[in-house]
Coordinates of C-alpha atoms in Angstrom, one line a residue:
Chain A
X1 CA 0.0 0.0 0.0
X2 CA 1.4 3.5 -0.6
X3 CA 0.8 6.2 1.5
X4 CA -2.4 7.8 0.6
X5 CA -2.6 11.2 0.1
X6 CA -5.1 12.0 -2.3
X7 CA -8.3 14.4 -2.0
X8 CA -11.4 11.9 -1.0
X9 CA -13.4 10.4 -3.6
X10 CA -17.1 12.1 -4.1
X11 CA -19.7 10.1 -5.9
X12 CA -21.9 12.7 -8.2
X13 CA -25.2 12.4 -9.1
X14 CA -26.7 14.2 -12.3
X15 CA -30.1 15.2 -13.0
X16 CA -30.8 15.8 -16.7
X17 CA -34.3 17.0 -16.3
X18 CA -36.5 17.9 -14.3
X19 CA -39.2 14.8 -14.7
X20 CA -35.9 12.8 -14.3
X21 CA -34.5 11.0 -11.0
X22 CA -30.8 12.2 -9.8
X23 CA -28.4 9.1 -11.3
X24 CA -25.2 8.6 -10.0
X25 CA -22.9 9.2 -13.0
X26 CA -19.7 8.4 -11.3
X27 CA -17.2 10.3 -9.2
X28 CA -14.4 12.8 -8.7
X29 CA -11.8 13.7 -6.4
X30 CA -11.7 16.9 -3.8
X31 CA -10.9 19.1 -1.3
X32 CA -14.4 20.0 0.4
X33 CA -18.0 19.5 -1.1
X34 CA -17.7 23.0 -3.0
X35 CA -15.2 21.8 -5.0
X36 CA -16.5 18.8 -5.6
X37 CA -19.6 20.0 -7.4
X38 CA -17.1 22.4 -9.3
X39 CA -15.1 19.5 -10.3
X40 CA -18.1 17.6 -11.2
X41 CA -19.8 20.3 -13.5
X42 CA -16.6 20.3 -15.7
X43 CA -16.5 16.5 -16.1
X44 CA -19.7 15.9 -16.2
X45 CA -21.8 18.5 -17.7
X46 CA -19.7 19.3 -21.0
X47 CA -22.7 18.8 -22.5
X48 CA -26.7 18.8 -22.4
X49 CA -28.5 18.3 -20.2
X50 CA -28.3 19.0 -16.8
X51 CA -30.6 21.1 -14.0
X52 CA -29.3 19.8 -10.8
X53 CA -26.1 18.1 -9.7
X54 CA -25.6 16.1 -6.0
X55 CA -22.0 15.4 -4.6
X56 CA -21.8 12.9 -1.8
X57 CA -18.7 11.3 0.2
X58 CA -18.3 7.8 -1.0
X59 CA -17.6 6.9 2.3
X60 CA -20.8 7.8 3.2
X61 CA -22.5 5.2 0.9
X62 CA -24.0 2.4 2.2
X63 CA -23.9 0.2 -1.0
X64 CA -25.4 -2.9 -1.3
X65 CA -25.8 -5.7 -4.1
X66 CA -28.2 -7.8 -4.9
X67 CA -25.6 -10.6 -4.8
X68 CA -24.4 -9.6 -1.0
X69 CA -28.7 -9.1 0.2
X70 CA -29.0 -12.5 -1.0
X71 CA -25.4 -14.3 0.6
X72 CA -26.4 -16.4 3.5
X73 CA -22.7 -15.9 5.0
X74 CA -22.4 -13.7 7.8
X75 CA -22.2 -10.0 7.2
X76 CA -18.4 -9.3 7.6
X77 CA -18.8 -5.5 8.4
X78 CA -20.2 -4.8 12.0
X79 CA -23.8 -3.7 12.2
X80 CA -23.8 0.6 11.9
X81 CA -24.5 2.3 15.6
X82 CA -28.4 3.0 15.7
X83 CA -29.3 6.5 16.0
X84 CA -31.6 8.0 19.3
X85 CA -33.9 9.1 16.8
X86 CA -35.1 8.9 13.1
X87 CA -33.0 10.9 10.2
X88 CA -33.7 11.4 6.5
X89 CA -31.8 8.8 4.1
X90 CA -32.2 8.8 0.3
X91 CA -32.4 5.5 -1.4
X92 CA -30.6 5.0 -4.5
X93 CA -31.1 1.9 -7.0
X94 CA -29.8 0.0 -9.7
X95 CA -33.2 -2.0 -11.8
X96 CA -31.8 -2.8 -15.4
X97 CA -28.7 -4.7 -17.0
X98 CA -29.4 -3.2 -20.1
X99 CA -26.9 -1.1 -21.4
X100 CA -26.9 2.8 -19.8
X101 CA -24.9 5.5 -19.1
X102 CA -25.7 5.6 -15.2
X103 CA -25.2 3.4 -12.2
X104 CA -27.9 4.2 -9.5
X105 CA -31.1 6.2 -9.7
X106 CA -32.6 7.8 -7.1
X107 CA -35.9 6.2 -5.5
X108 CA -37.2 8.3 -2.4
X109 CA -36.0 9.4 1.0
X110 CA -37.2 7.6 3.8
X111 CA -36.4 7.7 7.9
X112 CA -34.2 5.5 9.8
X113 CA -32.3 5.2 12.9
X114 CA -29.3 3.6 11.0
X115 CA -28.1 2.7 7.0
X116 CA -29.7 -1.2 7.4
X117 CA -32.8 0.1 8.6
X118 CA -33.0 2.7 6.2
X119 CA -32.4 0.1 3.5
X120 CA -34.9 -2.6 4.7
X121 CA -37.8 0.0 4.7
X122 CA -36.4 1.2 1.1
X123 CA -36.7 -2.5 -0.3
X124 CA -40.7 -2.0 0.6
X125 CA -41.1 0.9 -0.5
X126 CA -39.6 0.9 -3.7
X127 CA -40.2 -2.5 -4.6
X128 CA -41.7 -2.1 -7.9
X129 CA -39.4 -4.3 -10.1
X130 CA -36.1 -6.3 -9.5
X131 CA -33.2 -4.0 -7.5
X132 CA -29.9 -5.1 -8.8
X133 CA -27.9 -3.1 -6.3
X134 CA -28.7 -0.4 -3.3
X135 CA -26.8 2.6 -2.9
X136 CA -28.1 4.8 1.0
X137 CA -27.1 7.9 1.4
X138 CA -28.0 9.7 4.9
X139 CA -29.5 13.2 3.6
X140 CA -27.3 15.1 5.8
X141 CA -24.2 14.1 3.5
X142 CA -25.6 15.4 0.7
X143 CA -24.4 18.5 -1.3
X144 CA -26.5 20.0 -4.2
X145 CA -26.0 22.4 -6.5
X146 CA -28.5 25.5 -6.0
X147 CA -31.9 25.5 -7.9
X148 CA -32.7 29.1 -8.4
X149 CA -33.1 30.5 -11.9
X150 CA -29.4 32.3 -12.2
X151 CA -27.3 29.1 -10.9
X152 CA -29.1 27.1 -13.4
X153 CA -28.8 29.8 -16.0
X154 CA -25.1 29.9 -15.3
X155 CA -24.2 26.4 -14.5
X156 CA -26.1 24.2 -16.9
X157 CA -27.1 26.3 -19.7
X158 CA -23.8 27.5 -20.9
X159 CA -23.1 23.9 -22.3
X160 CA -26.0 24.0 -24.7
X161 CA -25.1 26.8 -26.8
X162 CA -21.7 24.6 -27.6
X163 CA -23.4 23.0 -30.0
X164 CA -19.6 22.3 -32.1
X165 CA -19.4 19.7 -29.4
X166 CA -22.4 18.1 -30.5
X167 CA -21.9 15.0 -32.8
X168 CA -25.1 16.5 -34.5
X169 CA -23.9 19.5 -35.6
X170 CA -21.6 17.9 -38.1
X171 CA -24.3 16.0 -40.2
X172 CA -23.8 13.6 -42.5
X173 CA -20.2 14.6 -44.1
X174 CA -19.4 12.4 -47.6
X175 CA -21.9 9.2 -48.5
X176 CA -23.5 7.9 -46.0
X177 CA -21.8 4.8 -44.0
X178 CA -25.0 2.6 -45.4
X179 CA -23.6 3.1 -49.0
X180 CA -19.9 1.4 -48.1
X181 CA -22.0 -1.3 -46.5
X182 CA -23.3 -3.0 -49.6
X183 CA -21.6 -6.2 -51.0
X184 CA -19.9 -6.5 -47.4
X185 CA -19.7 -10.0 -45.3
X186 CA -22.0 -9.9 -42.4
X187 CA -21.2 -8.6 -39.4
Chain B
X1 CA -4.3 -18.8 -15.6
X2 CA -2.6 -20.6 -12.6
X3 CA -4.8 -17.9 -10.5
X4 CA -7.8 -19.5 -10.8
X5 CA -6.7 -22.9 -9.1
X6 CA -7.3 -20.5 -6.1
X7 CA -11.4 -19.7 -6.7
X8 CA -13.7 -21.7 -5.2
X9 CA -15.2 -23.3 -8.0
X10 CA -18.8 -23.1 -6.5
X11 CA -18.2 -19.1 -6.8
X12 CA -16.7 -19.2 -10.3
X13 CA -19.6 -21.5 -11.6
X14 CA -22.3 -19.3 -10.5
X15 CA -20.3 -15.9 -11.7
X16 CA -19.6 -17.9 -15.0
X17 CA -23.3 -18.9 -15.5
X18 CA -24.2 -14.6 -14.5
X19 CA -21.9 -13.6 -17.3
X20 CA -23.4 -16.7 -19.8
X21 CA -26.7 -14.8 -18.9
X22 CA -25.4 -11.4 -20.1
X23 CA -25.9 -9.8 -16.7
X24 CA -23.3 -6.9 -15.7
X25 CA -20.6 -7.4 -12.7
X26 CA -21.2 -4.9 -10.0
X27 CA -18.4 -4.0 -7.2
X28 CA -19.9 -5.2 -4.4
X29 CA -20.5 -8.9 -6.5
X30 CA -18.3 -11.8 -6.1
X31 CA -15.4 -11.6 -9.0
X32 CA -12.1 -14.0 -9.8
X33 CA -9.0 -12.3 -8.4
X34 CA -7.5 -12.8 -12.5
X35 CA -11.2 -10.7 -13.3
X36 CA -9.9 -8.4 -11.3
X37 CA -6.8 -7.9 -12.3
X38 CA -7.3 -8.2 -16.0
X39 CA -9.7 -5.2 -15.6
X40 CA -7.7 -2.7 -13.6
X41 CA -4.8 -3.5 -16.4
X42 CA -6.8 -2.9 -18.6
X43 CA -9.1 0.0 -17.8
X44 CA -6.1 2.0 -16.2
X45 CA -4.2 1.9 -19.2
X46 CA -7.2 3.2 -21.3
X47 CA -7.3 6.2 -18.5
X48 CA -3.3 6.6 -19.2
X49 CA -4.0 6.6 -22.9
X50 CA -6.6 9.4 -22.8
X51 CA -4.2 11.7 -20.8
X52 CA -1.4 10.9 -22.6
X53 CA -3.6 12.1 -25.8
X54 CA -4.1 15.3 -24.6
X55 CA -0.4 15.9 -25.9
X56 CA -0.1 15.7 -29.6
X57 CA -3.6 17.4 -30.2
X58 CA -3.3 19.8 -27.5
X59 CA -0.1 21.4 -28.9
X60 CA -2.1 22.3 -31.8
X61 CA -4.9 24.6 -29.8
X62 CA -2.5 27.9 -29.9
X63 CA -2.2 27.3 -33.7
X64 CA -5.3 26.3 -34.6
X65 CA -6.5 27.8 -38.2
X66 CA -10.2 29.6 -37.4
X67 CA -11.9 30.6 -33.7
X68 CA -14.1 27.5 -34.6
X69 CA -11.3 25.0 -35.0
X70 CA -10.1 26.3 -31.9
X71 CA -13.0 25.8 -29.9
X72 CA -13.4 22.6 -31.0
X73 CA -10.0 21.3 -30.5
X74 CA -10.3 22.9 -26.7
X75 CA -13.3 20.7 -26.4
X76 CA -12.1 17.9 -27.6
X77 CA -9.0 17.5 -25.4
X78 CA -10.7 18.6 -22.4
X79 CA -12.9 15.6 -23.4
X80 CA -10.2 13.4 -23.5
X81 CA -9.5 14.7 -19.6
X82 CA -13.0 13.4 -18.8
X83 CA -12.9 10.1 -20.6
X84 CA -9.8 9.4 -18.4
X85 CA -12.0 10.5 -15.3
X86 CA -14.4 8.5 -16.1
X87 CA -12.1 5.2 -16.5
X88 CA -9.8 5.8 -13.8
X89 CA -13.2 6.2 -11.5
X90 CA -14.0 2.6 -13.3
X91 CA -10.7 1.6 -12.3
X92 CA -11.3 2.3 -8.5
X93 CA -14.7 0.7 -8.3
X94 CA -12.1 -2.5 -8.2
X95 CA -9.7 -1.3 -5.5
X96 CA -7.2 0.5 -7.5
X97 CA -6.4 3.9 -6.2
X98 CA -6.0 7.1 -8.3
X99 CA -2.7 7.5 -6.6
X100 CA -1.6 4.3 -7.3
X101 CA -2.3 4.5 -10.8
X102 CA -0.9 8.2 -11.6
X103 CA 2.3 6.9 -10.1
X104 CA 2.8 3.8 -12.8
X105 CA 1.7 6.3 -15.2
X106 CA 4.5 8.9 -14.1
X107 CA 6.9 6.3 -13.2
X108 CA 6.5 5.1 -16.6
X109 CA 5.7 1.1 -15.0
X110 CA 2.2 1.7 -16.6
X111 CA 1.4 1.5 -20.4
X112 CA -0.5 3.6 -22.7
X113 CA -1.3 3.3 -26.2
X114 CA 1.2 3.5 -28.5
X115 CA -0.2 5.9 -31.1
X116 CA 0.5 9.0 -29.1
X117 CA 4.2 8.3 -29.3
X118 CA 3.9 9.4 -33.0
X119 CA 4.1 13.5 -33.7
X120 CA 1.2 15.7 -34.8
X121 CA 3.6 17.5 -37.2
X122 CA 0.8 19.7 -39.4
X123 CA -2.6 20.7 -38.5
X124 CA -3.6 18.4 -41.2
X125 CA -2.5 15.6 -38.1
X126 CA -5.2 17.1 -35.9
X127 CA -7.6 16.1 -38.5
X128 CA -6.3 12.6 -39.3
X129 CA -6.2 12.0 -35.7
X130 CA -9.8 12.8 -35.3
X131 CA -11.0 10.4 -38.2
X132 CA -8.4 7.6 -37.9
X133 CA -7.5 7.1 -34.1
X134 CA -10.9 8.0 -32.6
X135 CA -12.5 6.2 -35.4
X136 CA -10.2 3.1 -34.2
X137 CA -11.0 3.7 -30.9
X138 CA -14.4 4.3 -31.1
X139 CA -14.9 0.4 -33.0
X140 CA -12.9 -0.7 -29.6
X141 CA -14.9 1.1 -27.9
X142 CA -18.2 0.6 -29.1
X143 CA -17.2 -3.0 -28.3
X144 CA -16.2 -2.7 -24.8
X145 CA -19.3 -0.5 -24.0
X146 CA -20.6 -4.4 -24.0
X147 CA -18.5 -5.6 -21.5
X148 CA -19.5 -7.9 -18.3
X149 CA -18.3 -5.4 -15.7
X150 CA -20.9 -2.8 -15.4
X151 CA -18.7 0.2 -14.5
X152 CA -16.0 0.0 -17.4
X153 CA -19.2 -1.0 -19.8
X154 CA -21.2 2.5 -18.5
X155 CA -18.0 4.5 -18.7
X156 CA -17.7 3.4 -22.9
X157 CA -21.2 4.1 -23.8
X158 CA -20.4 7.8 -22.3
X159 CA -17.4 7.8 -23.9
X160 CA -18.5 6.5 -27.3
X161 CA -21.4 8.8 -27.8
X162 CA -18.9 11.6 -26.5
X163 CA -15.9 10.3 -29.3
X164 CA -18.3 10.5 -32.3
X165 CA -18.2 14.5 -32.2
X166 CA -14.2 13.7 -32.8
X167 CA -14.4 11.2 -35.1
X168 CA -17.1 13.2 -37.1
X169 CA -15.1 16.6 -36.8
X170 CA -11.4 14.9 -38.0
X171 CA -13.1 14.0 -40.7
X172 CA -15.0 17.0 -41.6
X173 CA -11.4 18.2 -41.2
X174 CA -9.8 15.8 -43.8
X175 CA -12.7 16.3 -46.4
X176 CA -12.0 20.3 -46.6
X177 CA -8.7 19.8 -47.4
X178 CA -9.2 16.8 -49.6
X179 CA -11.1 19.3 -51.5
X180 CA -8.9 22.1 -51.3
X181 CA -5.8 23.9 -52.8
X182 CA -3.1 20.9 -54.3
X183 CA -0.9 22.2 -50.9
X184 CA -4.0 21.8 -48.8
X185 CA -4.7 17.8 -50.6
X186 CA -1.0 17.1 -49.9
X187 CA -0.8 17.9 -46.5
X188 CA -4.1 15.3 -45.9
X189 CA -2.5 12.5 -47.8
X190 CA 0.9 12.8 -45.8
X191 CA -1.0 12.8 -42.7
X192 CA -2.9 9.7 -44.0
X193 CA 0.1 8.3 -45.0
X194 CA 1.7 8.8 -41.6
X195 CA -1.3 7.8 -39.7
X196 CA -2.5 4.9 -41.6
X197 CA -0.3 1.5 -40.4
X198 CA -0.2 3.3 -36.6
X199 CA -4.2 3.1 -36.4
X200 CA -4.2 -0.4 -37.8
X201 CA -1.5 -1.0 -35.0
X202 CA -3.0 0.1 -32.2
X203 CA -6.0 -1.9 -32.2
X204 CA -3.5 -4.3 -31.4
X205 CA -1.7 -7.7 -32.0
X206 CA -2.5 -10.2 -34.2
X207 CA -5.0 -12.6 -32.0
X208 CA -2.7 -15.2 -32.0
X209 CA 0.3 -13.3 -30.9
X210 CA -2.6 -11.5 -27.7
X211 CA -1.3 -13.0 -24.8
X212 CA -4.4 -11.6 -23.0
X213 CA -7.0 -11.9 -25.4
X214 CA -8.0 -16.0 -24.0
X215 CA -9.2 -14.7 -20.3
X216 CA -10.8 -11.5 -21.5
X217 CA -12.8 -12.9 -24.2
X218 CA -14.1 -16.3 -21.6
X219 CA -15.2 -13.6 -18.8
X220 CA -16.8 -11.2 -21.3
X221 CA -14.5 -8.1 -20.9
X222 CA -14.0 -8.3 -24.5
X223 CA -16.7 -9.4 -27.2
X224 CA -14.5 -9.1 -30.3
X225 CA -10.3 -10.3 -31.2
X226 CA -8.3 -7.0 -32.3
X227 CA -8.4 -8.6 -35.7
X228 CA -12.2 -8.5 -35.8
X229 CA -12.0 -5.2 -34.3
X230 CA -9.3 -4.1 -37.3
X231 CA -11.7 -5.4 -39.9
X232 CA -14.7 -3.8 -38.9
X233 CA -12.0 -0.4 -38.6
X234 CA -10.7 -0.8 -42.2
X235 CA -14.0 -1.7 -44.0
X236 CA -15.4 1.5 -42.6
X237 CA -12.2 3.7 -43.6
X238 CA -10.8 2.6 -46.2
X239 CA -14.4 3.6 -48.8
X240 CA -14.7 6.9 -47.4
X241 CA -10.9 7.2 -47.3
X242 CA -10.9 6.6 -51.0
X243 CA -14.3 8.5 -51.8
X244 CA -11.9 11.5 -50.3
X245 CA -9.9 11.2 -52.9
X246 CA -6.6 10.0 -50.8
X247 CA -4.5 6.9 -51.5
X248 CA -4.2 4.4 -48.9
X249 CA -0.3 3.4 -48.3
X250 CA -0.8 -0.3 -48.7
X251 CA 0.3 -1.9 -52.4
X252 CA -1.7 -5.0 -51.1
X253 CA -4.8 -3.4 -50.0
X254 CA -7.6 -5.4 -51.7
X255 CA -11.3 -6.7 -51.1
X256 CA -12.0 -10.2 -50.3
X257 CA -14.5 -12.4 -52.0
X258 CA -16.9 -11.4 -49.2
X259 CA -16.5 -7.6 -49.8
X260 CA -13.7 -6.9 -46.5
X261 CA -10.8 -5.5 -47.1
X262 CA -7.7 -6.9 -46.5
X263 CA -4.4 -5.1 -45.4
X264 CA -1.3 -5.9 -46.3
X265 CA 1.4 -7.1 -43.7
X266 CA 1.7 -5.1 -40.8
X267 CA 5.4 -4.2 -39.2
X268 CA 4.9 -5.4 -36.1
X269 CA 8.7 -4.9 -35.0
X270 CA 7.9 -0.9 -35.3
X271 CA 4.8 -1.8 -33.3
X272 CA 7.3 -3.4 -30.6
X273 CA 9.7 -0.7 -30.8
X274 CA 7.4 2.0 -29.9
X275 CA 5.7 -0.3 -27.2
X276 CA 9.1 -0.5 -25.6
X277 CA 10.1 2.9 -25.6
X278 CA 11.4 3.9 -29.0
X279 CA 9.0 5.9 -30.4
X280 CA 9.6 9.1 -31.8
X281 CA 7.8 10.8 -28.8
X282 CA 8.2 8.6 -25.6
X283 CA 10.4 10.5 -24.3
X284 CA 8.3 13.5 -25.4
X285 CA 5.0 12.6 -23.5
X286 CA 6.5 11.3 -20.4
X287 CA 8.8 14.7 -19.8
X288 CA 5.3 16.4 -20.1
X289 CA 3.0 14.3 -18.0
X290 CA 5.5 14.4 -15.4
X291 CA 6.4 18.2 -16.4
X292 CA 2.7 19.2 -15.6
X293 CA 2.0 16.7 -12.5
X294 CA 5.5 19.3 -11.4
X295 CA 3.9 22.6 -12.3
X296 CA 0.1 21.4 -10.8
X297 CA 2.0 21.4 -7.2
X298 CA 1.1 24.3 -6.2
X299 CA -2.8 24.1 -6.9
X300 CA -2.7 20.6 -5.1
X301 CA -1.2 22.2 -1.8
X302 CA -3.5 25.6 -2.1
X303 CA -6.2 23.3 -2.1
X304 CA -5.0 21.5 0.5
X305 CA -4.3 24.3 2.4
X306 CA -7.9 25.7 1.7
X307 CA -9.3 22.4 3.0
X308 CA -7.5 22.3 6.2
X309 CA -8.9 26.1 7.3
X310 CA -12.2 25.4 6.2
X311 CA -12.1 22.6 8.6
X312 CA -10.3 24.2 11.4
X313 CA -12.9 26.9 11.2
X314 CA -15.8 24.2 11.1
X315 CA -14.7 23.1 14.5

């Protein structure tokens, strides 16, 4: 093991609209949470769309898969300290194998005096369809970007008028690939 | 794979049958040590090799021809920063740490691919590089965005759908100056005839020379050999390559009886050669990865400097 001294690893979590759930996109390293949603807008809002980002500690996740909910071994972490009282936790899950750009999406908040619980109640709530894997975050490590009109504005909308970056916006150039395809084996 | 004697086979059955069923590895889910390892070889040298790409298109921004073609090039390298964001993230999902990974880069222990040991000598490069090496990599790619590990697989689709906008503007690049002045045609087929044999190259061996290719093809990490990555590569190039008006530098170049194209031989001791270290450029790119991990100091320590008041005044 080398010595570590890297900046902690956030996990970020995009919105691309606002009918859409926050999905975890992947993560970044940094200093503090403000820079950590910085960071995060330059990697992963180069382009449209975007309205709301969320950076979290990944040592704050409680992840589970659906492999480890169903293992009959012995859990091999100890069980989490149970709080005096009820807090707010956001449940995050994974429900398809089918090919996307995002891990987790987000399913609702529920209350909980510790990460298990918080996930047990989650897996009732949410149970329409299969959960491939759990990701619980408590709410009180979670970072957003603002929502008001000007931190949008200035944030999110700025990468849609770089439309040059936008595969689109070159067209078809030459014959179309279709043309090259005739008389070719099959692939 | 003397590794696997280790597994218990009762594991490796069931992950075997999970990846027969076209289900995606997650961290948290059981995985062969050799898995593993395969895929932190593999996905950190991808990282390496978009960082190290930065260089030869990336000394081309100050000179760029038009505001436009400088915009563009500006976006596309800082995409290739977030591609290699996106893998080394990939990467840690499997317990490799950034740190550990920057070091083999900067040490020079890790690989990246060979093709940015060549020189961008003419802005024509910048365009050839766009249509050839992203259009190699994005065939790879487009591939791995199927692989069994769920990470590295969600990382290529993002990436793939991000390196069409190259691909597309190289070769909007190419076609202007295919159809340009006779100065403007010759400095595209030079590039191409620079470019050519490296693209076909880094795609990589011949599959029966891949010592890798066995493991990664069983577990699903790769769905296609590099020669049936190369073929799909060349019978996409080499019409529209030819429709530009360019000659391809390859006497033997010719279509099969089943309409593919097939290359002539490939030197594969030049491939070696660069591999090893004696490329044009390998000195080059390492003296300015580690030049700018140097210069970068001083915005690591202000930040951690930052970090530590915030969190003395916190307390």
């Amino acid at each position: 093991m080398t010595t570590e001294t890297q900046w902690p690893r956030w996990e970020v979590f995009k919105q691309d609209t606002p009918s859409k759930p926050h999905q975890a996109v992947g993560s970044v390293h940094a200093a503090d949470a403000q820079h950590a949603l910085v960071t995060a807008r330059t990697v992963f809002v180069r382009r449209p769309s975007a309205v709301s980002l969320w950076v979290v500690p990944a040592d704050a996740i409680f992840a589970k898969t659906a492999e480890e909910l169903q293992s009959r071994e012995a859990p091999s972490e100890a069980p989490s300290p149970l709080a005096e009282r009820p807090s707010p936790f956001l449940a995050f899950r994974k429900t398809s194998h089918k090919r996307s750009m995002t891990f987790v999406d987000f399913a609702g908040q529920v209350d909980a005096v510790s990460p298990e619980e918080a996930l047990d109640l989650a897996r009732e709530r949410f149970a329409d369809g299969v959960a491939l894997a759990w990701w619980i975050v408590p709410l009180g490590d979670v970072t957003k970007s603002d929502d008001d009109a000007d931190t949008i504005e200035s944030w999110f909308a700025p990468a849609k008028d770089k439309t040059y970056r936008q595969q689109s916006s070159y067209g078809v150039i030459g014959s179309h690939v279709s043309k090259h395809k005739q008389g070719r084996a099959t692939e | 794979m003397t590794t696997l004697i280790n597994e218990d086979p009762a594991k490796l059955a069931a992950f075997e049958a999970r990846i027969a069923r076209g289900e995606k590895i997650e961290p948290g889910d059981w995985m062969p040590a050799e898995y593993r390892r395969q895929l932190i070889r593999m996905i950190s040298q991808h990282a390496h090799s978009e960082y190290v790409g930065m260089l030869p298109e990336g000394a081309w921004i100050t000179r760029a021809p038009s505001l436009r073609r400088k915009m563009i090039l500006i976006a596309k390298v800082q995409d290739e920063a977030g591609h290699g964001q996106y893998l080394y993230h990939a990467a840690e999902t499997l317990g490799a740490t950034r740190e550990e990974m920057m070091d083999a880069l900067l040490t020079g222990r890790a690989k990246y691919s060979s093709i940015f040991n060549y020189p961008s000598l003419t802005w024509a490069d910048v365009g050839m590089i766009g249509w050839l090496v992203d259009g190699a990599a994005i065939r790879n790619q487009t591939m791995l965005a199927g692989c069994s590990y769920g990470p590295y697989s969600r990382a290529m689709v993002r990436i793939c759908s991000e390196e069409t906008f190259h691909h597309k503007q190289g070769k909007e690049m190419i076609l202007a100056y295919a159809n340009g002045t006779p100065k403007q045609r010759a400095m595209a087929q030079d590039a191409l005839d620079r470019w050519w044999w490296p693209s076909l190259m880094m795609l990589g061996p011949h599959d029966q020379d891949s010592p890798n290719s066995g493991p990664l093809m069983k577990w699903g990490i790769k769905l296609k050999s590099n020669d049936e990555v190369r073929q799909e590569f060349i019978n996409e190039h080499v019409p529209e390559l030819q429709e530009a008006g360019l000659t391809i530098p390859d006497p033997d170049l010719h279509q099969d009886e089943h309409g593919n194209w097939v290359h002539g031989p490939i030197d594969w001791s030049e491939f070696w050669r660069v591999v090893k270290g004696g490329g044009q450029c390998n000195k080059e790119r390492m003296d300015a990865r580690n030049d700018a991990h140097a210069e970068g100091a001083w915005v690591r320590e202000a930040m951690q400097a930052y970090a530590s008041r915030a969190l003395q005044a916190a307390d």
